[in-house]
Amino acid sequence: MRFACITLLLVSCGVALLRVNEANQAEQLIRLTQSKRSTWSDQPDPWLDLDAADSASSPVYVGPQDGLRNADKITALPGQPRGVDFDQYAGHVTVDPKKGRALFYYFVESPRRSSSKPLVLWLNGGPGCSSLAYGAMEEFGPFRVQSDGKTLERNPYAWNEVANVLFLESPAGVGFSYSNTTKDYDQSGESYAGHYVPQLASLILHRNKLANRTLINLSGIAIGNAYVDDPTNSEARYEFLWSHALISDETFARTRRSCNFSAIINEECNKATTAADAEAGNIDPYDAYAPVCVGSNSSSDSGAADQIQQTADIDPCSEIYVEAYLNDPEVQKALHANVTKIDGPWSPCTSCSDLPWNDSPTSTLPVMKQLVNSGLRVWLFSGDTDTVCPYRGTVEAIKIMKLPIKNPWRPWYSDKQVIGNLSSSSNRVWRRQKNPKNYDALL
Ligand SMILES: *[C@@H]1O[C@H](CO)[C@@H](O)[C@H](O)[C@H]1NC(C)=O
Ligand SMILES: *[C@@H]1O[C@H](CO)[C@@H](O)[C@H](O)[C@H]1NC(C)=O
Ligand SMILES: *[C@@H]1O[C@H](CO)[C@@H](O)[C@H](O)[C@H]1NC(C)=O
Ligand SMILES: *[C@@H]1O[C@H](CO)[C@@H](O)[C@H](O)[C@H]1NC(C)=O
Ligand SMILES: *[C@@H]1O[C@H](CO)[C@@H](O)[C@H](O)[C@H]1NC(C)=O
Ligand SMILES: *[C@@H]1O[C@H](CO)[C@@H](O)[C@H](O)[C@H]1NC(C)=O
Ligand SMILES: *[C@@H]1O[C@H](CO)[C@@H](O)[C@H](O)[C@H]1NC(C)=O
């Protein structure tokens, strides 16, 4: 398959823009940053010097491709609506035959003139959370799972209307991606969230340079509610909770007093942030104003159902329906997933303690700056109701890069309504705020 040469890479902090009823991804990230801050080290970031890293790394493995396209083509997904007018593929890609490591992908083509449209690779963060669960099934994949956990409906915000979209479950150990050597998980811990995308982009540019030709024509990267810099992000989280009336002045003052987010975490700070999280209560961490899933099913919980009708167009219990759907053996068969009988059940996130992330740098700003300097288009966009990767963290992180402001802050209109504000630095880094209903405006 060949597509127009543009490749975009996207990732969101946790899920960022859309609602996740269970705090899965949020918990993963918060727990991870806490554990990292207790063992903070000043190791050099290997992604900054890929020439040096190259001598140590093995060449990319490319397995035989014959017949794969037909083998991976999905005839139909169980419960899919009538009139599906695009091709879908799913299966495993072996990335390391020695370790028996294979990653699972789900690929949806655009209905019309797919070969003239760009290819978008989508990676969810977490870390350890599945792009199939969130990106494909709850955000902008072609379908949404209905509350019966069995049938699918078309998603009006599907990105495959304008692009071919590849959802990858990574690393091995997440979702249907696996490794046959259990120990392999100890080494496959790469980096996470706002981390994967700049690193992958920098690897692509580096390999293009080594080959002296465009192996992959990367057009740009975009990261939603990016988790790029640990100290700014963590600091912004408590400021966000406070400025959105979710925690008291006293508790916010306590975090300010006890925490230095650039340093190894201390006991006082731990207590202060725990108190703040408790004060904020059971909110949807990715959308402070969205309803949360109460019980297990909105259609059997009339209170939640009423609230959803009033305030949200996404059912906060979706994650439960998706989990039921993807654990159905018929669905797994149709997706060519779990052909090797991996341990189940399938779950949307793999716990941090099962996937070590100790080698990830605390900030990808240096890599990000390299990418901007190389001329790659970099877009950081933010919804303004995310408490885990709040927009202020991104704004503060962008400031650290000291990029010249090319266009000052201005309103962004859609249908004569302001849907956000924009500003750009060097015409490359953008930021956007306000509740991101029009997520599809991105492409
Ligand atoms: C990469 O894609 C851009 C945009 O489609 C195109 O203008 C350019 O010629 C492509 N470059 C190569 C080397 O294919
Ligand atoms: C993992 O092991 C299973 C069962 O032996 C095998 O079918 C499969 O091909 C292996 N996967 C890889 C990537 O080697
Ligand atoms: C949700 O509740 C409805 C009505 O009670 C039921 O039919 C459906 O199976 C439930 N969905 C799941 C995923 O349990
Ligand atoms: C890279 O390719 C260009 C154009 O194809 C050629 O002029 C140049 O000599 C090549 N550089 C190296 C180091 O091979
Ligand atoms: C926070 O910690 C960093 C790293 O140890 C240190 O350089 C900085 O001065 C500290 N900031 C404050 C306000 O104490
Ligand atoms: C894979 O299939 C087996 C049954 O064949 C099941 O027990 C297991 O839970 C499935 N694994 C996942 C990840 O769903
Ligand atoms: C966005 O721009 C509009 C119009 O210039 C302005 O009134 C509004 O305050 C801006 N919003 C933010 C969050 O800066």
XYZ file of C-alpha atoms and ligand atoms in Angstrom:
541
model
C 0.000 0.000 0.000
C 1.345 3.417 -0.849
C -0.090 6.604 0.454
C 0.623 10.243 -0.140
C 4.009 10.702 1.380
C 2.870 12.660 4.356
C 3.196 10.920 7.654
C 1.943 12.419 10.841
C 2.629 10.998 14.219
C 0.323 11.690 17.051
C 0.121 10.793 20.625
C -1.844 12.039 23.508
C -0.929 12.320 27.138
C -2.907 9.527 28.480
C -5.869 10.102 26.306
C -6.040 13.758 26.757
C -8.916 15.078 24.874
C -11.553 12.495 25.320
C -13.143 11.146 28.363
C -11.976 8.022 30.067
C -14.319 6.854 32.737
C -11.820 4.901 34.729
C -8.791 6.821 35.758
C -6.623 4.109 34.259
C -4.318 6.143 32.114
C -4.209 9.014 34.569
C -3.265 6.730 37.414
C -0.542 5.173 35.313
C 1.049 8.507 34.605
C 0.724 9.943 38.082
C 2.149 6.799 39.641
C 4.965 6.719 37.145
C 6.039 10.306 37.733
C 5.989 9.706 41.463
C 8.168 6.627 41.188
C 10.532 8.398 38.823
C 10.954 11.330 41.120
C 12.057 9.016 43.869
C 14.929 7.716 41.735
C 15.671 10.749 39.604
C 18.965 10.394 37.822
C 20.948 12.645 35.563
C 21.648 10.089 32.883
C 22.235 11.612 29.456
C 19.282 11.273 27.091
C 20.322 8.655 24.483
C 17.857 10.163 22.003
C 19.948 13.293 21.747
C 22.874 11.519 20.161
C 21.593 8.858 17.817
C 24.952 8.563 16.040
C 26.436 7.210 19.251
C 23.409 5.045 19.953
C 23.551 3.565 16.434
C 26.763 1.693 16.991
C 25.103 -0.171 19.850
C 21.742 -0.893 18.229
C 20.834 -3.779 15.978
C 19.464 -3.194 12.487
C 15.713 -2.948 12.016
C 14.158 -6.359 11.399
C 11.877 -6.591 8.387
C 10.150 -9.944 8.060
C 8.724 -11.476 4.880
C 5.696 -9.534 3.642
C 4.222 -11.973 1.106
C 0.535 -12.575 1.497
C 0.334 -10.505 4.675
C -1.978 -7.926 3.184
C -4.638 -10.508 2.425
C -4.070 -12.437 5.624
C -4.491 -9.304 7.754
C -7.519 -7.931 5.929
C -10.600 -7.848 8.169
C -13.675 -9.307 6.521
C -16.026 -7.589 8.966
C -15.950 -6.823 12.658
C -18.683 -8.521 14.692
C -21.586 -6.124 15.171
C -20.351 -3.571 12.661
C -23.061 -1.446 10.990
C -24.092 -1.887 7.373
C -22.460 0.038 4.578
C -18.847 0.073 5.760
C -17.122 1.615 2.760
C -13.440 1.354 3.685
C -10.891 -1.432 4.161
C -9.637 -2.470 7.592
C -6.597 -4.556 8.489
C -5.286 -5.959 11.748
C -2.620 -8.357 12.897
C 0.812 -8.670 14.383
C 4.121 -7.366 13.108
C 7.148 -9.293 14.330
C 9.712 -6.759 15.457
C 12.209 -9.141 17.036
C 12.116 -12.813 15.942
C 14.786 -13.892 18.460
C 12.832 -12.655 21.436
C 9.527 -13.520 19.788
C 8.345 -9.933 20.120
C 5.361 -8.866 18.038
C 3.272 -5.684 18.053
C -0.424 -5.573 17.253
C -1.827 -3.008 14.820
C -5.261 -1.972 13.561
C -5.245 -0.043 10.312
C -8.192 1.731 8.717
C -8.095 3.164 5.236
C -9.933 6.233 4.153
C -13.149 5.461 2.227
C -12.327 7.482 -0.882
C -9.037 7.908 -2.758
C -7.124 6.437 0.126
C -3.824 6.357 -1.738
C -3.836 10.143 -2.110
C -4.394 10.688 1.594
C -1.802 10.893 4.342
C -0.922 8.104 6.702
C -1.304 8.939 10.379
C 0.288 6.818 13.066
C -1.484 7.154 16.398
C 0.092 6.198 19.713
C -1.629 6.577 23.039
C 0.315 7.277 26.163
C -0.311 6.050 29.629
C 2.358 4.762 29.575
C 1.346 1.215 28.892
C -2.120 2.024 27.543
C -3.560 0.676 24.329
C -4.059 2.755 21.180
C -6.714 0.248 20.142
C -8.703 0.787 23.345
C -8.496 4.558 23.434
C -7.523 6.014 20.063
C -9.410 3.516 17.908
C -12.422 2.615 20.021
C -13.085 5.686 22.182
C -11.643 8.640 20.325
C -11.553 8.925 16.532
C -11.518 5.428 15.096
C -14.252 4.544 12.617
C -16.521 2.938 15.221
C -17.722 3.304 18.792
C -18.789 0.289 20.856
C -22.400 0.577 21.990
C -23.538 -0.016 25.555
C -24.357 -3.689 24.891
C -20.629 -4.307 24.474
C -21.425 -6.174 21.247
C -22.462 -3.809 18.482
C -20.636 -0.964 16.787
C -21.855 2.356 15.464
C -20.136 4.764 13.088
C -18.194 7.493 14.831
C -19.057 10.930 13.421
C -15.561 12.161 14.387
C -13.664 9.378 12.599
C -10.356 10.602 11.240
C -10.291 8.042 8.468
C -12.617 10.394 6.599
C -9.501 12.430 5.823
C -6.529 10.110 6.424
C -5.447 6.499 6.638
C -4.966 5.776 10.310
C -2.673 3.211 11.919
C -3.231 2.379 15.584
C -0.341 0.530 17.197
C -0.374 -1.175 20.581
C 3.037 -0.559 22.085
C 5.303 -1.617 23.653
C 5.150 -5.428 23.816
C 3.061 -6.349 26.847
C 0.311 -3.821 26.067
C -3.003 -5.099 24.694
C -2.471 -7.821 22.105
C 1.212 -6.956 21.640
C 3.365 -9.622 23.205
C 6.765 -11.118 23.697
C 7.373 -14.853 23.950
C 10.273 -14.271 26.341
C 8.840 -12.843 29.545
C 12.158 -11.324 30.452
C 12.002 -9.276 27.283
C 9.628 -6.861 29.021
C 12.557 -5.767 31.143
C 14.287 -4.407 28.096
C 11.434 -3.195 25.998
C 10.542 -0.361 28.339
C 11.169 2.554 26.078
C 9.571 5.829 26.861
C 6.061 7.083 27.102
C 3.322 9.477 26.169
C 4.724 12.785 24.873
C 7.942 10.832 24.790
C 7.325 8.242 22.066
C 6.534 10.670 19.317
C 9.491 13.064 19.369
C 11.819 10.102 19.818
C 10.362 8.160 16.926
C 10.423 11.277 14.751
C 14.024 11.886 15.625
C 14.870 8.273 14.759
C 13.108 8.580 11.385
C 15.000 11.776 10.511
C 18.237 10.194 11.649
C 17.761 7.067 9.515
C 16.804 9.200 6.503
C 20.042 11.083 6.946
C 22.138 7.918 7.259
C 20.546 6.482 4.119
C 20.957 9.809 2.329
C 17.408 9.543 1.051
C 13.860 9.835 2.332
C 13.025 6.389 3.652
C 9.955 7.793 5.382
C 8.591 11.148 4.289
C 7.621 12.515 7.679
C 5.492 15.606 7.343
C 5.184 16.500 10.974
C 4.272 15.484 14.466
C 1.375 16.550 16.620
C 0.965 15.804 20.302
C -2.252 16.328 22.207
C -1.948 17.466 25.837
C 1.693 16.559 25.614
C 3.597 15.187 28.526
C 6.930 16.579 27.461
C 8.581 17.832 30.599
C 8.067 16.268 33.986
C 8.663 19.276 36.304
C 6.462 21.737 34.374
C 3.730 19.167 33.924
C 3.621 18.167 37.582
C 3.626 21.742 38.788
C 0.869 22.682 36.359
C -1.329 19.844 37.579
C -1.779 21.311 41.072
C -2.108 24.828 39.767
C -4.834 23.585 37.445
C -6.728 21.815 40.238
C -6.535 24.989 42.317
C -7.444 27.470 39.578
C -10.420 25.321 38.563
C -11.829 25.319 42.087
C -11.055 21.649 42.676
C -8.730 22.006 45.668
C -8.531 24.477 48.544
C -6.162 27.425 48.805
C -4.573 25.769 51.851
C -3.797 22.515 50.092
C -2.466 24.307 47.034
C -0.249 26.445 49.272
C 0.966 23.262 50.929
C 2.036 21.738 47.584
C 3.834 24.978 46.732
C 5.610 24.937 50.048
C 6.613 21.284 50.115
C 7.238 20.399 46.484
C 10.136 21.109 44.212
C 9.108 19.218 41.105
C 12.620 19.504 39.671
C 14.074 17.535 42.530
C 13.739 14.095 44.060
C 10.353 13.848 45.686
C 10.257 14.179 49.483
C 7.824 12.834 52.031
C 6.183 16.242 52.679
C 5.486 16.735 48.988
C 4.104 13.221 48.704
C 1.662 13.955 51.513
C 0.678 17.313 50.021
C -0.033 15.927 46.545
C -1.926 12.968 47.999
C -4.092 15.408 49.979
C -4.714 17.481 46.848
C -5.706 14.442 44.807
C -8.131 13.407 47.559
C -9.691 16.891 47.695
C -10.286 16.876 43.947
C -12.420 13.750 44.386
C -13.689 11.338 41.779
C -13.535 13.472 38.659
C -12.693 12.431 35.128
C -9.005 13.330 35.192
C -8.946 14.026 31.464
C -11.993 16.252 31.458
C -12.703 17.874 34.776
C -16.233 18.810 33.696
C -17.385 15.506 32.194
C -19.564 13.023 34.055
C -17.846 9.891 35.374
C -19.071 6.333 34.942
C -21.060 5.326 37.994
C -21.536 1.588 38.280
C -20.715 -0.265 35.137
C -23.166 0.792 32.506
C -24.770 4.154 31.743
C -27.797 2.609 30.088
C -28.732 0.953 33.372
C -27.923 4.056 35.434
C -30.528 6.667 34.663
C -28.802 9.426 36.629
C -25.651 9.101 34.574
C -27.623 8.718 31.364
C -29.479 12.004 32.013
C -26.277 13.791 32.745
C -24.612 12.479 29.617
C -27.474 13.702 27.495
C -27.111 17.140 28.982
C -23.387 17.532 29.012
C -21.463 15.068 26.924
C -21.710 13.300 23.648
C -19.485 10.503 24.828
C -20.719 7.860 27.216
C -18.376 7.887 30.239
C -18.773 4.115 30.596
C -17.395 3.478 27.069
C -14.274 1.867 28.408
C -16.351 -0.937 29.910
C -18.141 -1.595 26.609
C -14.813 -1.591 24.756
C -13.339 -4.043 27.226
C -16.302 -6.379 26.820
C -16.095 -6.122 23.023
C -12.359 -6.747 22.717
C -12.509 -9.746 25.051
C -15.116 -11.445 22.870
C -13.390 -14.437 21.190
C -15.270 -13.747 17.923
C -13.979 -10.171 17.870
C -10.436 -11.330 18.600
C -10.722 -13.798 15.721
C -11.968 -11.132 13.312
C -9.083 -8.868 14.344
C -6.476 -11.660 13.957
C -5.550 -10.860 17.540
C -4.546 -13.356 20.197
C -3.697 -16.076 17.649
C -0.939 -17.304 19.949
C -3.196 -17.526 23.023
C -1.579 -14.823 25.095
C -2.501 -14.483 28.753
C -5.751 -12.670 29.217
C -8.015 -11.007 29.728
C -7.262 -8.138 27.361
C -7.181 -4.892 29.286
C -6.802 -1.285 28.126
C -3.708 -0.557 30.210
C -0.828 -2.678 31.448
C 0.333 -1.686 34.883
C 3.552 0.279 35.209
C 4.954 -2.292 37.569
C 4.758 -4.868 34.775
C 6.558 -2.600 32.337
C 9.632 -0.815 33.630
C 10.049 2.718 32.328
C 13.147 3.694 34.223
C 15.171 4.627 31.183
C 12.887 7.409 29.977
C 14.239 10.936 30.234
C 12.403 13.384 32.472
C 12.033 15.812 29.615
C 11.876 15.533 25.838
C 12.314 19.260 25.356
C 15.907 18.878 24.089
C 14.761 16.354 21.453
C 11.762 18.535 20.643
C 14.027 21.512 20.097
C 16.252 19.463 17.793
C 13.199 18.535 15.743
C 12.022 22.147 15.491
C 15.516 23.219 14.445
C 15.608 20.510 11.786
C 12.590 22.162 10.159
C 10.058 19.473 11.042
C 6.557 20.744 11.738
C 5.775 20.225 15.408
C 2.303 20.877 16.750
C 1.503 20.776 20.450
C -2.199 21.220 21.012
C -4.127 21.137 24.263
C -7.638 20.783 25.503
C -8.093 23.009 28.531
C -9.967 20.659 30.854
C -7.274 17.967 31.237
C -5.992 17.785 34.825
C -3.253 15.228 34.111
C -1.413 17.018 31.326
C -2.839 20.516 31.770
C -2.384 23.141 29.077
C -0.300 25.382 31.368
C 2.310 22.642 31.605
C 2.597 22.630 27.823
C 2.710 26.424 27.604
C 5.438 26.588 30.250
C 7.375 23.808 28.513
C 7.195 25.638 25.172
C 8.557 28.749 26.892
C 11.629 26.814 28.032
C 12.494 26.222 24.363
C 12.694 30.013 23.874
C 11.327 29.885 20.341
C 10.553 33.216 18.705
C 6.833 34.040 18.609
C 5.790 34.244 14.989
C 2.087 34.918 15.362
C 0.654 36.354 18.546
C -2.223 34.760 20.419
C -5.448 34.975 18.447
C -8.948 33.494 18.580
C -9.725 30.400 16.526
C -13.193 30.404 15.003
C -15.419 27.641 13.750
C -18.929 28.523 12.630
C -18.410 32.036 13.989
C -17.828 30.689 17.504
C -14.484 30.899 19.243
C -13.398 27.301 19.749
C -9.947 28.076 21.019
C -6.966 30.359 20.869
C -3.863 29.932 18.842
C -0.370 31.181 18.937
C 2.678 30.021 17.060
C 6.373 30.120 17.513
C 8.541 29.936 14.402
C 5.394 28.815 12.679
C 5.921 25.408 14.195
C 4.666 25.094 17.705
C 1.015 25.856 18.204
C -1.186 25.697 21.154
C -4.875 25.546 21.438
C -7.225 25.750 24.326
C -10.860 25.395 25.211
C -12.816 22.211 25.412
C -11.727 20.234 22.372
C -15.080 19.146 20.998
C -13.804 19.836 17.530
C -10.953 17.432 17.806
C -11.475 16.667 14.155
C -10.541 20.243 13.295
C -7.002 19.076 13.772
C -6.533 17.541 10.346
C 7.278 14.425 0.860
O 5.918 14.833 0.924
C 5.737 16.187 0.529
C 4.292 16.553 0.789
O 3.441 15.618 0.200
C 6.142 16.336 -0.939
O 5.998 17.684 -1.328
C 7.594 15.905 -1.120
O 7.952 15.939 -2.483
C 7.806 14.497 -0.582
N 9.232 14.187 -0.613
C 9.708 13.026 -1.058
C 11.175 12.853 -1.012
O 8.982 12.135 -1.469
C 5.374 -16.866 19.919
O 5.110 -18.222 20.243
C 3.995 -18.785 19.550
C 3.754 -20.169 20.103
O 4.926 -20.904 20.059
C 4.258 -18.773 18.049
O 3.149 -19.289 17.344
C 4.525 -17.348 17.600
O 4.855 -17.297 16.233
C 5.658 -16.720 18.426
N 5.752 -15.306 18.063
C 6.845 -14.748 17.548
C 6.786 -13.295 17.227
O 7.865 -15.352 17.353
C -25.548 -2.490 29.770
O -26.893 -2.543 30.248
C -27.811 -3.014 29.269
C -29.206 -2.853 29.858
O -29.242 -3.260 31.185
C -27.457 -4.478 28.928
O -28.331 -4.969 27.948
C -26.027 -4.512 28.399
O -25.619 -5.843 28.157
C -25.047 -3.881 29.387
N -23.740 -3.767 28.741
C -22.627 -4.346 29.221
C -21.368 -4.121 28.451
O -22.619 -5.014 30.235
C 23.532 12.086 -1.060
O 22.697 12.165 -2.212
C 22.929 13.318 -2.992
C 21.866 13.406 -4.076
O 21.379 12.150 -4.429
C 24.354 13.245 -3.567
O 24.629 14.403 -4.336
C 25.344 13.156 -2.393
O 26.656 12.985 -2.889
C 24.999 12.002 -1.484
N 25.820 12.069 -0.284
C 26.445 10.997 0.209
C 27.228 11.217 1.455
O 26.340 9.891 -0.278
C 14.625 22.572 43.077
O 15.540 21.522 42.852
C 16.508 21.788 41.863
C 17.290 20.498 41.613
O 17.755 19.971 42.810
C 17.368 22.967 42.310
O 18.318 23.260 41.314
C 16.473 24.172 42.538
O 17.224 25.241 43.052
C 15.352 23.833 43.519
N 14.407 24.953 43.547
C 14.033 25.537 44.666
C 13.048 26.651 44.535
O 14.444 25.168 45.748
C -6.622 -15.278 24.368
O -7.473 -16.383 24.175
C -7.561 -17.267 25.282
C -8.517 -18.412 24.926
O -8.214 -18.927 23.696
C -8.098 -16.545 26.480
O -8.088 -17.393 27.607
C -7.241 -15.328 26.772
O -7.840 -14.562 27.810
C -7.113 -14.453 25.537
N -6.162 -13.371 25.779
C -6.492 -12.073 25.710
C -5.392 -11.071 25.904
O -7.625 -11.693 25.500
C -8.618 34.261 23.093
O -8.770 35.352 22.192
C -9.887 36.165 22.463
C -9.988 37.221 21.366
O -8.739 37.808 21.104
C -9.743 36.820 23.837
O -10.878 37.606 24.126
C -9.625 35.697 24.867
O -9.400 36.244 26.136
C -8.457 34.763 24.520
N -8.464 33.645 25.441
C -7.405 33.332 26.168
C -7.566 32.115 27.035
O -6.386 33.964 26.124
